[in-house]
PDB file of C-alpha atoms in Angstrom:
ATOM      1  CA  CYS A  21      -3.958  22.210  11.220  1.00 43.00           C
ATOM      2  CA  PHE A  22      -3.566  18.371  10.597  1.00 45.00           C
ATOM      3  CA  ARG A  23      -2.352  17.433   7.490  1.00 47.00           C
ATOM      4  CA  PHE A  24      -2.401  14.920   5.063  1.00 45.00           C
ATOM      5  CA  VAL A  25      -1.550  13.997   1.407  1.00 44.00           C
ATOM      6  CA  TYR A  26      -3.266  13.021  -1.417  1.00 41.00           C
ATOM      7  CA  THR A  27      -2.551  11.105  -4.711  1.00 41.00           C
ATOM      8  CA  LYS A  28      -2.897  12.841  -8.262  1.00 38.00           C
ATOM      9  CA  THR A  29      -3.218  10.893 -11.238  1.00 39.00           C
ATOM     10  CA  SER A  30      -0.691  12.104 -14.025  1.00 38.00           C
ATOM     11  CA  LYS A  31      -2.138  14.057 -16.740  1.00 40.00           C
ATOM     12  CA  ILE A  32      -0.037  14.006 -20.190  1.00 36.00           C
ATOM     13  CA  GLY A  33      -1.855  16.218 -22.529  1.00 35.00           C
ATOM     14  CA  ASN A  34      -5.452  15.303 -22.103  1.00 35.00           C
ATOM     15  CA  MET A  35      -4.819  11.851 -21.001  1.00 42.00           C
ATOM     16  CA  SER A  36      -5.351  10.781 -17.434  1.00 67.00           C
ATOM     17  CA  THR A  37      -3.207   7.289 -18.095  1.00 85.00           C
ATOM     18  CA  PRO A  38      -0.513   5.601 -16.825  1.00 91.00           C
ATOM     19  CA  VAL A  39       2.754   6.533 -18.260  1.00 95.00           C
ATOM     20  CA  PRO A  40       4.972   3.457 -19.578  1.00 94.00           C
ATOM     21  CA  LEU A  41       8.319   3.606 -17.803  1.00 94.00           C
ATOM     22  CA  SER A  42       9.778   3.424 -21.968  1.00 93.00           C
ATOM     23  CA  ASP A  43       7.969   6.692 -22.369  1.00 95.00           C
ATOM     24  CA  LEU A  44       9.370   7.843 -19.078  1.00 94.00           C
ATOM     25  CA  ALA A  45      13.038   7.472 -20.385  1.00 90.00           C
ATOM     26  CA  LYS A  46      12.411   9.517 -23.824  1.00 94.00           C
ATOM     27  CA  MET A  47      11.206  12.718 -22.215  1.00 95.00           C
ATOM     28  CA  ASP A  48      13.546  15.981 -22.061  1.00 96.00           C
ATOM     29  CA  ASP A  49      14.359  16.819 -18.493  1.00 96.00           C
ATOM     30  CA  ALA A  50      11.326  19.497 -18.396  1.00 96.00           C
ATOM     31  CA  THR A  51       8.905  17.005 -19.129  1.00 96.00           C
ATOM     32  CA  PHE A  52      10.479  14.088 -17.161  1.00 97.00           C
ATOM     33  CA  VAL A  53      10.480  16.762 -13.905  1.00 96.00           C
ATOM     34  CA  SER A  54       6.727  17.721 -14.453  1.00 93.00           C
ATOM     35  CA  THR A  55       5.701  13.849 -14.811  1.00 94.00           C
ATOM     36  CA  ILE A  56       7.171  12.851 -11.663  1.00 94.00           C
ATOM     37  CA  GLY A  57       8.476  15.817  -9.770  1.00 92.00           C
ATOM     38  CA  GLY A  58       5.016  16.309  -7.767  1.00 89.00           C
ATOM     39  CA  VAL A  59       5.502  12.515  -5.916  1.00 91.00           C
ATOM     40  CA  TYR A  60       7.205  14.193  -3.257  1.00 92.00           C
ATOM     41  CA  GLU A  61       4.903  17.309  -2.379  1.00 88.00           C
ATOM     42  CA  ASN A  62       6.130  20.494  -4.048  1.00 87.00           C
ATOM     43  CA  SER A  63       9.787  19.155  -4.034  1.00 92.00           C
ATOM     44  CA  PRO A  64      10.700  18.789  -8.050  1.00 94.00           C
ATOM     45  CA  TRP A  65      14.387  18.759  -6.567  1.00 97.00           C
ATOM     46  CA  VAL A  66      14.070  15.360  -6.025  1.00 97.00           C
ATOM     47  CA  ALA A  67      13.149  14.274  -9.516  1.00 97.00           C
ATOM     48  CA  GLU A  68      15.685  16.891 -10.602  1.00 97.00           C
ATOM     49  CA  SER A  69      18.452  14.924  -8.997  1.00 97.00           C
ATOM     50  CA  ILE A  70      17.634  11.952 -10.918  1.00 97.00           C
ATOM     51  CA  VAL A  71      17.449  12.745 -14.161  1.00 95.00           C
ATOM     52  CA  SER A  72      20.664  11.809 -15.289  1.00 94.00           C
ATOM     53  CA  LYS A  73      20.094   8.145 -14.076  1.00 94.00           C
ATOM     54  CA  ALA A  74      17.284   7.243 -16.507  1.00 92.00           C
ATOM     55  CA  PRO A  75      16.210   5.014 -18.130  1.00 95.00           C
ATOM     56  CA  PHE A  76      14.373   3.007 -15.092  1.00 96.00           C
ATOM     57  CA  SER A  77      13.305  -0.745 -15.313  1.00 96.00           C
ATOM     58  CA  SER A  78      10.819  -0.720 -12.736  1.00 97.00           C
ATOM     59  CA  ILE A  79       8.667   1.651 -10.324  1.00 98.00           C
ATOM     60  CA  THR A  80      10.609  -0.260  -7.975  1.00 98.00           C
ATOM     61  CA  SER A  81      13.997   0.965  -8.664  1.00 98.00           C
ATOM     62  CA  LEU A  82      12.693   4.620  -9.764  1.00 98.00           C
ATOM     63  CA  HIS A  83      11.310   5.006  -6.180  1.00 98.00           C
ATOM     64  CA  LYS A  84      14.424   3.930  -4.653  1.00 98.00           C
ATOM     65  CA  THR A  85      16.628   6.211  -6.600  1.00 98.00           C
ATOM     66  CA  MET A  86      14.368   8.681  -5.559  1.00 98.00           C
ATOM     67  CA  ALA A  87      14.013   7.659  -1.798  1.00 98.00           C
ATOM     68  CA  ASP A  88      17.922   7.498  -1.643  1.00 98.00           C
ATOM     69  CA  VAL A  89      18.199  11.083  -2.898  1.00 98.00           C
ATOM     70  CA  VAL A  90      15.882  12.047  -0.093  1.00 98.00           C
ATOM     71  CA  ASN A  91      17.585  10.020   2.659  1.00 98.00           C
ATOM     72  CA  SER A  92      21.088  11.492   1.785  1.00 97.00           C
ATOM     73  CA  ALA A  93      19.610  15.243   1.693  1.00 97.00           C
ATOM     74  CA  PRO A  94      20.679  17.143   4.633  1.00 97.00           C
ATOM     75  CA  GLU A  95      18.088  17.704   7.785  1.00 96.00           C
ATOM     76  CA  GLU A  96      17.300  21.153   7.056  1.00 97.00           C
ATOM     77  CA  LYS A  97      16.057  20.124   3.497  1.00 97.00           C
ATOM     78  CA  LYS A  98      14.259  17.078   4.976  1.00 97.00           C
ATOM     79  CA  LEU A  99      12.502  19.375   7.413  1.00 97.00           C
ATOM     80  CA  ALA A 100      11.578  21.533   4.433  1.00 96.00           C
ATOM     81  CA  LEU A 101      10.046  18.304   2.786  1.00 96.00           C
ATOM     82  CA  ILE A 102       8.033  17.470   5.541  1.00 94.00           C
ATOM     83  CA  ASN A 103       6.663  21.532   6.016  1.00 89.00           C
ATOM     84  CA  ALA A 104       5.979  21.373   1.962  1.00 84.00           C
ATOM     85  CA  HIS A 105       3.000  18.901   2.561  1.00 80.00           C
ATOM     86  CA  PRO A 106      -0.385  21.000   2.793  1.00 65.00           C
ATOM     87  CA  ASP A 107      -2.833  21.403   5.298  1.00 58.00           C
ATOM     88  CA  LEU A 108      -5.736  19.552   4.235  1.00 46.00           C
ATOM     89  CA  ALA A 109      -7.494  19.094   7.120  1.00 54.00           C
ATOM     90  CA  GLY A 110      -7.808  22.542   9.003  1.00 51.00           C
ATOM     91  CA  LYS A 111      -9.072  25.632   7.543  1.00 50.00           C
ATOM     92  CA  ALA A 112      -9.264  24.811   4.430  1.00 45.00           C
ATOM     93  CA  ALA A 113     -11.209  21.806   4.972  1.00 53.00           C
ATOM     94  CA  LEU A 114     -13.677  23.532   7.190  1.00 54.00           C
ATOM     95  CA  SER A 115     -14.372  26.039   4.728  1.00 54.00           C
ATOM     96  CA  ASP A 116     -14.795  23.413   2.148  1.00 61.00           C
ATOM     97  CA  GLU A 117     -11.923  25.303  -0.014  1.00 49.00           C
ATOM     98  CA  LEU A 118     -10.020  21.810  -0.545  1.00 48.00           C
ATOM     99  CA  THR A 119      -8.942  20.587  -4.147  1.00 42.00           C
ATOM    100  CA  ALA A 120     -11.368  17.736  -5.555  1.00 46.00           C
ATOM    101  CA  GLU A 121      -8.650  15.598  -5.205  1.00 46.00           C
ATOM    102  CA  SER A 122      -7.677  15.822  -1.606  1.00 57.00           C
ATOM    103  CA  LYS A 123     -11.219  15.737  -0.788  1.00 62.00           C
ATOM    104  CA  GLU A 124     -11.669  12.826  -2.256  1.00 60.00           C
ATOM    105  CA  GLU A 125      -8.738  11.378  -0.245  1.00 62.00           C
ATOM    106  CA  GLN A 126      -9.869  12.519   3.140  1.00 64.00           C
ATOM    107  CA  GLY A 127     -13.269  11.013   2.377  1.00 69.00           C
ATOM    108  CA  LYS A 128     -11.683   7.767   1.533  1.00 69.00           C
ATOM    109  CA  ALA A 129     -10.225   7.819   5.148  1.00 72.00           C
ATOM    110  CA  GLY A 130     -13.521   9.197   6.873  1.00 73.00           C
ATOM    111  CA  LEU A 131     -12.287  12.644   7.534  1.00 71.00           C
ATOM    112  CA  ASP A 132     -15.131  14.218   6.174  1.00 73.00           C
ATOM    113  CA  THR A 133     -17.185  12.445   8.818  1.00 77.00           C
ATOM    114  CA  LEU A 134     -15.555  13.543  12.090  1.00 78.00           C
ATOM    115  CA  THR A 135     -17.938  13.671  14.980  1.00 83.00           C
ATOM    116  CA  LYS A 136     -17.593  16.639  17.180  1.00 83.00           C
ATOM    117  CA  GLU A 137     -15.382  14.447  19.813  1.00 85.00           C
ATOM    118  CA  GLU A 138     -13.080  13.281  16.988  1.00 82.00           C
ATOM    119  CA  LEU A 139     -12.429  16.521  15.627  1.00 79.00           C
ATOM    120  CA  GLU A 140     -11.686  17.761  18.764  1.00 83.00           C
ATOM    121  CA  SER A 141      -9.447  14.674  19.583  1.00 82.00           C
ATOM    122  CA  PHE A 142      -7.331  15.434  16.097  1.00 80.00           C
ATOM    123  CA  THR A 143      -6.924  19.228  16.967  1.00 79.00           C
ATOM    124  CA  LYS A 144      -5.837  18.299  20.481  1.00 84.00           C
ATOM    125  CA  MET A 145      -3.473  15.733  19.496  1.00 84.00           C
ATOM    126  CA  ASN A 146      -2.221  18.047  16.394  1.00 83.00           C
ATOM    127  CA  GLU A 147      -1.644  21.015  18.682  1.00 85.00           C
ATOM    128  CA  GLU A 148       0.498  18.650  21.007  1.00 90.00           C
ATOM    129  CA  TYR A 149       2.136  17.084  17.891  1.00 90.00           C
ATOM    130  CA  LYS A 150       3.777  20.587  16.756  1.00 89.00           C
ATOM    131  CA  ALA A 151       4.480  21.831  20.164  1.00 93.00           C
ATOM    132  CA  LYS A 152       6.722  18.392  20.725  1.00 95.00           C
ATOM    133  CA  PHE A 153       8.256  18.242  17.407  1.00 96.00           C
ATOM    134  CA  GLY A 154       8.075  21.439  15.873  1.00 93.00           C
ATOM    135  CA  PHE A 155       6.889  20.142  12.412  1.00 93.00           C
ATOM    136  CA  VAL A 156       3.685  18.935  11.362  1.00 89.00           C
ATOM    137  CA  PHE A 157       2.226  15.007  11.187  1.00 89.00           C
ATOM    138  CA  ILE A 158       2.892  13.335   8.165  1.00 91.00           C
ATOM    139  CA  LEU A 159       0.829   9.942   7.364  1.00 90.00           C
ATOM    140  CA  ALA A 160      -0.097   8.309   4.036  1.00 89.00           C
ATOM    141  CA  VAL A 161      -3.881   7.884   4.171  1.00 81.00           C
ATOM    142  CA  ARG A 162      -4.814   6.637   1.258  1.00 80.00           C
ATOM    143  CA  ASN A 163      -5.866   3.125   2.770  1.00 81.00           C
ATOM    144  CA  ALA A 164      -6.198   4.299   6.218  1.00 83.00           C
ATOM    145  CA  THR A 165      -9.414   4.889   8.351  1.00 84.00           C
ATOM    146  CA  LYS A 166     -10.063   7.589  10.953  1.00 82.00           C
ATOM    147  CA  HIS A 167      -9.580   5.352  13.549  1.00 84.00           C
ATOM    148  CA  THR A 168      -6.665   3.867  12.320  1.00 87.00           C
ATOM    149  CA  ILE A 169      -5.373   7.651  11.830  1.00 86.00           C
ATOM    150  CA  LEU A 170      -5.959   8.463  15.473  1.00 85.00           C
ATOM    151  CA  ALA A 171      -4.530   5.412  16.794  1.00 90.00           C
ATOM    152  CA  SER A 172      -1.355   6.270  15.003  1.00 92.00           C
ATOM    153  CA  PHE A 173      -1.213   9.731  16.025  1.00 89.00           C
ATOM    154  CA  GLU A 174      -1.771   9.021  19.879  1.00 90.00           C
ATOM    155  CA  ALA A 175       1.383   6.258  19.296  1.00 94.00           C
ATOM    156  CA  ARG A 176       3.649   8.670  17.815  1.00 95.00           C
ATOM    157  CA  LEU A 177       2.981  11.343  20.057  1.00 93.00           C
ATOM    158  CA  LYS A 178       5.047   9.072  22.493  1.00 94.00           C
ATOM    159  CA  ASN A 179       8.184   8.866  20.071  1.00 96.00           C
ATOM    160  CA  SER A 180      11.193  10.839  20.440  1.00 96.00           C
ATOM    161  CA  ARG A 181      11.630  13.852  17.976  1.00 97.00           C
ATOM    162  CA  MET A 182      14.570  11.920  16.003  1.00 96.00           C
ATOM    163  CA  LYS A 183      12.109   8.890  15.844  1.00 97.00           C
ATOM    164  CA  GLU A 184       9.380  10.859  14.641  1.00 96.00           C
ATOM    165  CA  PHE A 185      11.498  12.851  11.922  1.00 97.00           C
ATOM    166  CA  GLU A 186      12.550   9.658  10.503  1.00 97.00           C
ATOM    167  CA  GLU A 187       9.060   8.431  10.553  1.00 97.00           C
ATOM    168  CA  CYS A 188       7.782  11.474   8.798  1.00 96.00           C
ATOM    169  CA  ILE A 189      10.198  10.624   6.085  1.00 98.00           C
ATOM    170  CA  THR A 190       9.361   7.120   5.833  1.00 97.00           C
ATOM    171  CA  GLN A 191       5.409   8.184   5.367  1.00 95.00           C
ATOM    172  CA  ILE A 192       6.651  10.508   2.734  1.00 95.00           C
ATOM    173  CA  HIS A 193       8.296   7.749   0.621  1.00 97.00           C
ATOM    174  CA  LYS A 194       4.878   5.755   0.898  1.00 95.00           C
ATOM    175  CA  ILE A 195       3.130   8.577  -0.221  1.00 91.00           C
ATOM    176  CA  ALA A 196       5.434   8.720  -3.075  1.00 94.00           C
ATOM    177  CA  TRP A 197       5.556   5.606  -3.960  1.00 96.00           C
ATOM    178  CA  MET A 198       1.588   5.367  -4.120  1.00 91.00           C
ATOM    179  CA  ARG A 199       1.786   8.103  -6.329  1.00 90.00           C
ATOM    180  CA  LEU A 200       4.105   6.645  -8.269  1.00 94.00           C
ATOM    181  CA  LEU A 201       1.609   3.618  -9.315  1.00 93.00           C
ATOM    182  CA  THR A 202      -0.946   6.290 -10.462  1.00 88.00           C
ATOM    183  CA  ILE A 203       1.274   7.804 -13.031  1.00 91.00           C
ATOM    184  CA  LEU A 204       3.342   4.916 -14.065  1.00 95.00           C
ATOM    185  CA  GLU A 205       2.502   1.585 -15.640  1.00 95.00           C
ATOM    186  CA  PRO A 206       4.769  -0.983 -13.529  1.00 96.00           C
ATOM    187  CA  ALA A 207       7.117  -3.283 -15.269  1.00 96.00           C
ATOM    188  CA  ASP A 208       5.632  -6.520 -16.207  1.00 95.00           C
ATOM    189  CA  THR A 209       6.965  -8.784 -13.718  1.00 96.00           C
ATOM    190  CA  GLY A 210       4.405  -9.230 -10.617  1.00 97.00           C
ATOM    191  CA  PHE A 211       2.707 -12.539 -10.045  1.00 97.00           C
ATOM    192  CA  LEU A 212       1.016 -14.341  -7.635  1.00 98.00           C
ATOM    193  CA  THR A 213       1.632 -18.123  -6.207  1.00 97.00           C
ATOM    194  CA  CYS A 214       0.176 -20.227  -3.791  1.00 97.00           C
ATOM    195  CA  HIS A 215       0.910 -23.676  -1.756  1.00 97.00           C
ATOM    196  CA  VAL A 216      -0.928 -25.317   0.551  1.00 98.00           C
ATOM    197  CA  LEU A 217       0.747 -27.970   2.879  1.00 98.00           C
ATOM    198  CA  ASP A 218      -1.025 -30.334   5.437  1.00 97.00           C
ATOM    199  CA  THR A 219       0.571 -29.884   8.270  1.00 97.00           C
ATOM    200  CA  ALA A 220      -1.697 -32.992  10.064  1.00 95.00           C
ATOM    201  CA  SER A 221       0.001 -35.421   7.667  1.00 95.00           C
ATOM    202  CA  GLY A 222       3.046 -33.222   7.093  1.00 96.00           C
ATOM    203  CA  LYS A 223       2.696 -33.287   3.169  1.00 97.00           C
ATOM    204  CA  PRO A 224       1.661 -31.184   0.485  1.00 98.00           C
ATOM    205  CA  ALA A 225      -2.208 -30.791   0.302  1.00 98.00           C
ATOM    206  CA  ASP A 226      -3.072 -32.564  -3.216  1.00 97.00           C
ATOM    207  CA  ASN A 227      -6.726 -31.944  -4.862  1.00 97.00           C
ATOM    208  CA  MET A 228      -7.626 -28.909  -2.918  1.00 97.00           C
ATOM    209  CA  LYS A 229     -10.261 -26.503  -4.351  1.00 97.00           C
ATOM    210  CA  ILE A 230      -9.231 -22.677  -4.110  1.00 98.00           C
ATOM    211  CA  SER A 231     -11.180 -19.943  -5.037  1.00 97.00           C
ATOM    212  CA  LEU A 232      -9.427 -16.027  -5.368  1.00 97.00           C
ATOM    213  CA  LYS A 233     -11.410 -13.124  -5.525  1.00 97.00           C
ATOM    214  CA  ARG A 234     -10.201  -9.340  -5.861  1.00 96.00           C
ATOM    215  CA  ILE A 235     -12.080  -7.384  -3.188  1.00 96.00           C
ATOM    216  CA  SER A 236     -10.846  -3.886  -3.992  1.00 90.00           C
ATOM    217  CA  GLY A 237      -8.306  -2.141  -6.482  1.00 87.00           C
ATOM    218  CA  ALA A 238      -7.838  -1.845 -10.268  1.00 80.00           C
ATOM    219  CA  GLY A 239      -9.649  -4.533 -12.338  1.00 79.00           C
ATOM    220  CA  LYS A 240     -12.786  -6.264 -12.093  1.00 84.00           C
ATOM    221  CA  LEU A 241     -14.037  -6.926  -8.482  1.00 91.00           C
ATOM    222  CA  GLY A 242     -15.115 -10.353  -7.618  1.00 95.00           C
ATOM    223  CA  LEU A 243     -14.511 -14.004  -8.209  1.00 96.00           C
ATOM    224  CA  ILE A 244     -11.126 -14.105 -10.553  1.00 95.00           C
ATOM    225  CA  GLY A 245     -10.811 -17.855 -10.832  1.00 95.00           C
ATOM    226  CA  THR A 246     -11.092 -21.409  -9.003  1.00 96.00           C
ATOM    227  CA  PHE A 247      -7.958 -23.925  -8.854  1.00 97.00           C
ATOM    228  CA  VAL A 248      -7.366 -27.215  -7.591  1.00 96.00           C
ATOM    229  CA  THR A 249      -4.236 -27.996  -6.046  1.00 97.00           C
ATOM    230  CA  ASN A 250      -1.570 -30.700  -7.768  1.00 97.00           C
ATOM    231  CA  ASP A 251       0.339 -33.505  -6.056  1.00 97.00           C
ATOM    232  CA  ASP A 252       2.538 -30.980  -4.690  1.00 97.00           C
ATOM    233  CA  GLY A 253       0.135 -28.669  -3.257  1.00 97.00           C
ATOM    234  CA  ARG A 254       0.655 -25.907  -6.043  1.00 97.00           C
ATOM    235  CA  LEU A 255      -1.559 -24.535  -8.344  1.00 96.00           C
ATOM    236  CA  THR A 256      -1.763 -26.407 -11.450  1.00 90.00           C
ATOM    237  CA  GLY A 257      -1.064 -24.424 -14.825  1.00 88.00           C
ATOM    238  CA  GLY A 258       1.668 -22.110 -12.660  1.00 91.00           C
ATOM    239  CA  PRO A 259       0.856 -18.536 -11.313  1.00 96.00           C
ATOM    240  CA  ALA A 260      -2.734 -17.567 -10.257  1.00 97.00           C
ATOM    241  CA  LEU A 261      -2.067 -13.940 -11.577  1.00 96.00           C
ATOM    242  CA  LYS A 262       0.652 -12.573 -13.756  1.00 95.00           C
ATOM    243  CA  GLY A 263       1.499  -9.298 -15.350  1.00 90.00           C
ATOM    244  CA  VAL A 264       0.190  -6.130 -15.538  1.00 89.00           C
ATOM    245  CA  GLU A 265      -3.301  -7.094 -17.217  1.00 87.00           C
ATOM    246  CA  GLU A 266      -3.943  -9.342 -14.417  1.00 92.00           C
ATOM    247  CA  PHE A 267      -1.745  -8.322 -11.130  1.00 94.00           C
ATOM    248  CA  SER A 268      -2.400  -5.021  -9.751  1.00 94.00           C
ATOM    249  CA  VAL A 269      -2.489  -3.388  -6.417  1.00 94.00           C
ATOM    250  CA  GLY A 270      -5.520  -4.193  -4.397  1.00 94.00           C
ATOM    251  CA  VAL A 271      -7.216  -6.348  -1.686  1.00 95.00           C
ATOM    252  CA  TYR A 272      -7.400 -10.046  -2.708  1.00 97.00           C
ATOM    253  CA  GLU A 273      -8.952 -12.985  -0.692  1.00 98.00           C
ATOM    254  CA  TRP A 274      -7.820 -16.780  -1.234  1.00 98.00           C
ATOM    255  CA  THR A 275     -10.612 -18.888  -0.133  1.00 98.00           C
ATOM    256  CA  PHE A 276      -9.565 -22.613   0.785  1.00 98.00           C
ATOM    257  CA  ASN A 277     -12.008 -25.417   0.993  1.00 97.00           C
ATOM    258  CA  VAL A 278     -10.028 -27.656   3.715  1.00 96.00           C
ATOM    259  CA  GLY A 279     -12.934 -29.308   5.077  1.00 94.00           C
ATOM    260  CA  ASP A 280     -13.757 -31.418   1.943  1.00 95.00           C
ATOM    261  CA  TYR A 281      -9.874 -31.983   1.513  1.00 96.00           C
ATOM    262  CA  PHE A 282      -9.733 -33.005   5.447  1.00 95.00           C
ATOM    263  CA  ALA A 283     -12.535 -35.479   4.609  1.00 93.00           C
ATOM    264  CA  LYS A 284     -10.999 -36.936   1.478  1.00 92.00           C
ATOM    265  CA  GLU A 285      -8.212 -37.460   3.487  1.00 92.00           C
ATOM    266  CA  GLY A 286     -10.225 -39.806   6.201  1.00 90.00           C
ATOM    267  CA  SER A 287      -9.074 -37.087   8.961  1.00 89.00           C
ATOM    268  CA  LYS A 288     -11.089 -37.023  12.047  1.00 84.00           C
ATOM    269  CA  LEU A 289     -13.418 -34.552  11.915  1.00 82.00           C
ATOM    270  CA  ALA A 290     -16.478 -33.241  14.243  1.00 82.00           C
ATOM    271  CA  GLY A 291     -20.007 -33.590  12.937  1.00 85.00           C
ATOM    272  CA  THR A 292     -19.949 -29.806  12.235  1.00 88.00           C
ATOM    273  CA  PRO A 293     -16.200 -29.759  11.279  1.00 90.00           C
ATOM    274  CA  PHE A 294     -14.169 -26.784  13.077  1.00 93.00           C
ATOM    275  CA  LEU A 295     -12.877 -25.872   9.604  1.00 94.00           C
ATOM    276  CA  SER A 296     -14.561 -25.999   6.360  1.00 94.00           C
ATOM    277  CA  ASN A 297     -13.719 -23.034   4.524  1.00 96.00           C
ATOM    278  CA  VAL A 298     -10.447 -20.974   5.430  1.00 97.00           C
ATOM    279  CA  PRO A 299     -10.602 -17.293   3.942  1.00 97.00           C
ATOM    280  CA  LEU A 300      -7.250 -15.398   3.715  1.00 97.00           C
ATOM    281  CA  VAL A 301      -7.515 -11.550   2.680  1.00 97.00           C
ATOM    282  CA  PHE A 302      -4.066  -9.958   1.903  1.00 97.00           C
ATOM    283  CA  GLY A 303      -3.129  -7.106   0.059  1.00 96.00           C
ATOM    284  CA  ILE A 304      -0.913  -6.493  -2.816  1.00 96.00           C
ATOM    285  CA  ASP A 305       0.970  -3.157  -2.429  1.00 96.00           C
ATOM    286  CA  ASN A 306       4.014  -3.920  -5.271  1.00 97.00           C
ATOM    287  CA  PRO A 307       2.469  -4.936  -8.320  1.00 96.00           C
ATOM    288  CA  GLU A 308       5.923  -5.589  -9.762  1.00 97.00           C
ATOM    289  CA  ASP A 309       6.736  -7.970  -7.004  1.00 97.00           C
ATOM    290  CA  HIS A 310       6.213 -11.984  -6.615  1.00 97.00           C
ATOM    291  CA  TYR A 311       3.640 -12.623  -3.857  1.00 97.00           C
ATOM    292  CA  HIS A 312       3.626 -16.068  -2.509  1.00 97.00           C
ATOM    293  CA  VAL A 313       0.764 -16.252  -0.220  1.00 97.00           C
ATOM    294  CA  PRO A 314       0.633 -20.052   1.143  1.00 97.00           C
ATOM    295  CA  LEU A 315      -1.309 -21.926   3.672  1.00 98.00           C
ATOM    296  CA  LEU A 316      -0.228 -24.332   6.098  1.00 98.00           C
ATOM    297  CA  CYS A 317      -3.115 -25.840   7.567  1.00 97.00           C
ATOM    298  CA  SER A 318      -4.421 -29.025   9.887  1.00 96.00           C
ATOM    299  CA  PRO A 319      -8.182 -29.843  10.826  1.00 95.00           C
ATOM    300  CA  TYR A 320      -7.860 -27.315  13.540  1.00 94.00           C
ATOM    301  CA  GLY A 321      -5.528 -24.493  12.560  1.00 96.00           C
ATOM    302  CA  TYR A 322      -3.636 -22.934  10.063  1.00 97.00           C
ATOM    303  CA  SER A 323      -1.357 -20.250   9.316  1.00 98.00           C
ATOM    304  CA  THR A 324       0.348 -17.930   6.158  1.00 97.00           C
ATOM    305  CA  TYR A 325       3.144 -15.400   5.489  1.00 97.00           C
ATOM    306  CA  ARG A 326       4.203 -13.324   2.829  1.00 95.00           C
ATOM    307  CA  GLY A 327       6.640 -15.464   0.984  1.00 90.00           C
ATOM    308  CA  SER A 328       8.428 -14.611  -2.370  1.00 80.00           C
TER     309      SER A 328
END
């Protein structure tokens, strides 16, 4: 009875399109709750608690308000929320009785291709988990694999009940966030920037060629654009991506042509340079945020970080 959760698309009338935040603010109480009440599984009381606090300027602020309601709830209500999540990988999965949405979610996580040994491992750990903690295992599996899930299960079985209770609530907040992103249109505030620093010379890396690809997510996949850094090591013309039409949840890849740059700088390079092109694969989880993904590099090493 291993439990997973899935994300549904909001359906307003016959449409399956994201709802603008401005439309959410105009809804009556019942429509408001029916629109976002399901982001916390079978627990519309969370949405009901925040109706009076509308309007919301962003999905980020809406999610925080809902999470605050859950976090301030008594323990017995949190426990009920944990146990409100459906059993999606137990008898229903084995008998092919899952909804189309949950079947798709489990398929993305690879749970429809478990080997006999893996299924036995899931069953054994699930039984141990419930025996130890007294509630079900919760994990946001949308971007996970079966191997990630198994590793997480093994690690979390070592936790105390208090720590694991808190982790389940944290996972539920993640699930709610991902569901909100499928239901609502984000605020038009997110953008992506970059900065390249030459750590060998202690200066900005000017005139370096960079390309950006979208590997997964909404929008066109593949090459998005090519850029050349300016004298300050930044992208000429501002952000590489900006606003809801360009900047969306997904996995992206910068590719930095560091070999050409260091050859231009007259750096001492091997016949076959140690670094030629440097790819950086990174994820965008909040389309309303500023993501700054820089590169600090020399001919023989590089690093990055999430800035803002």
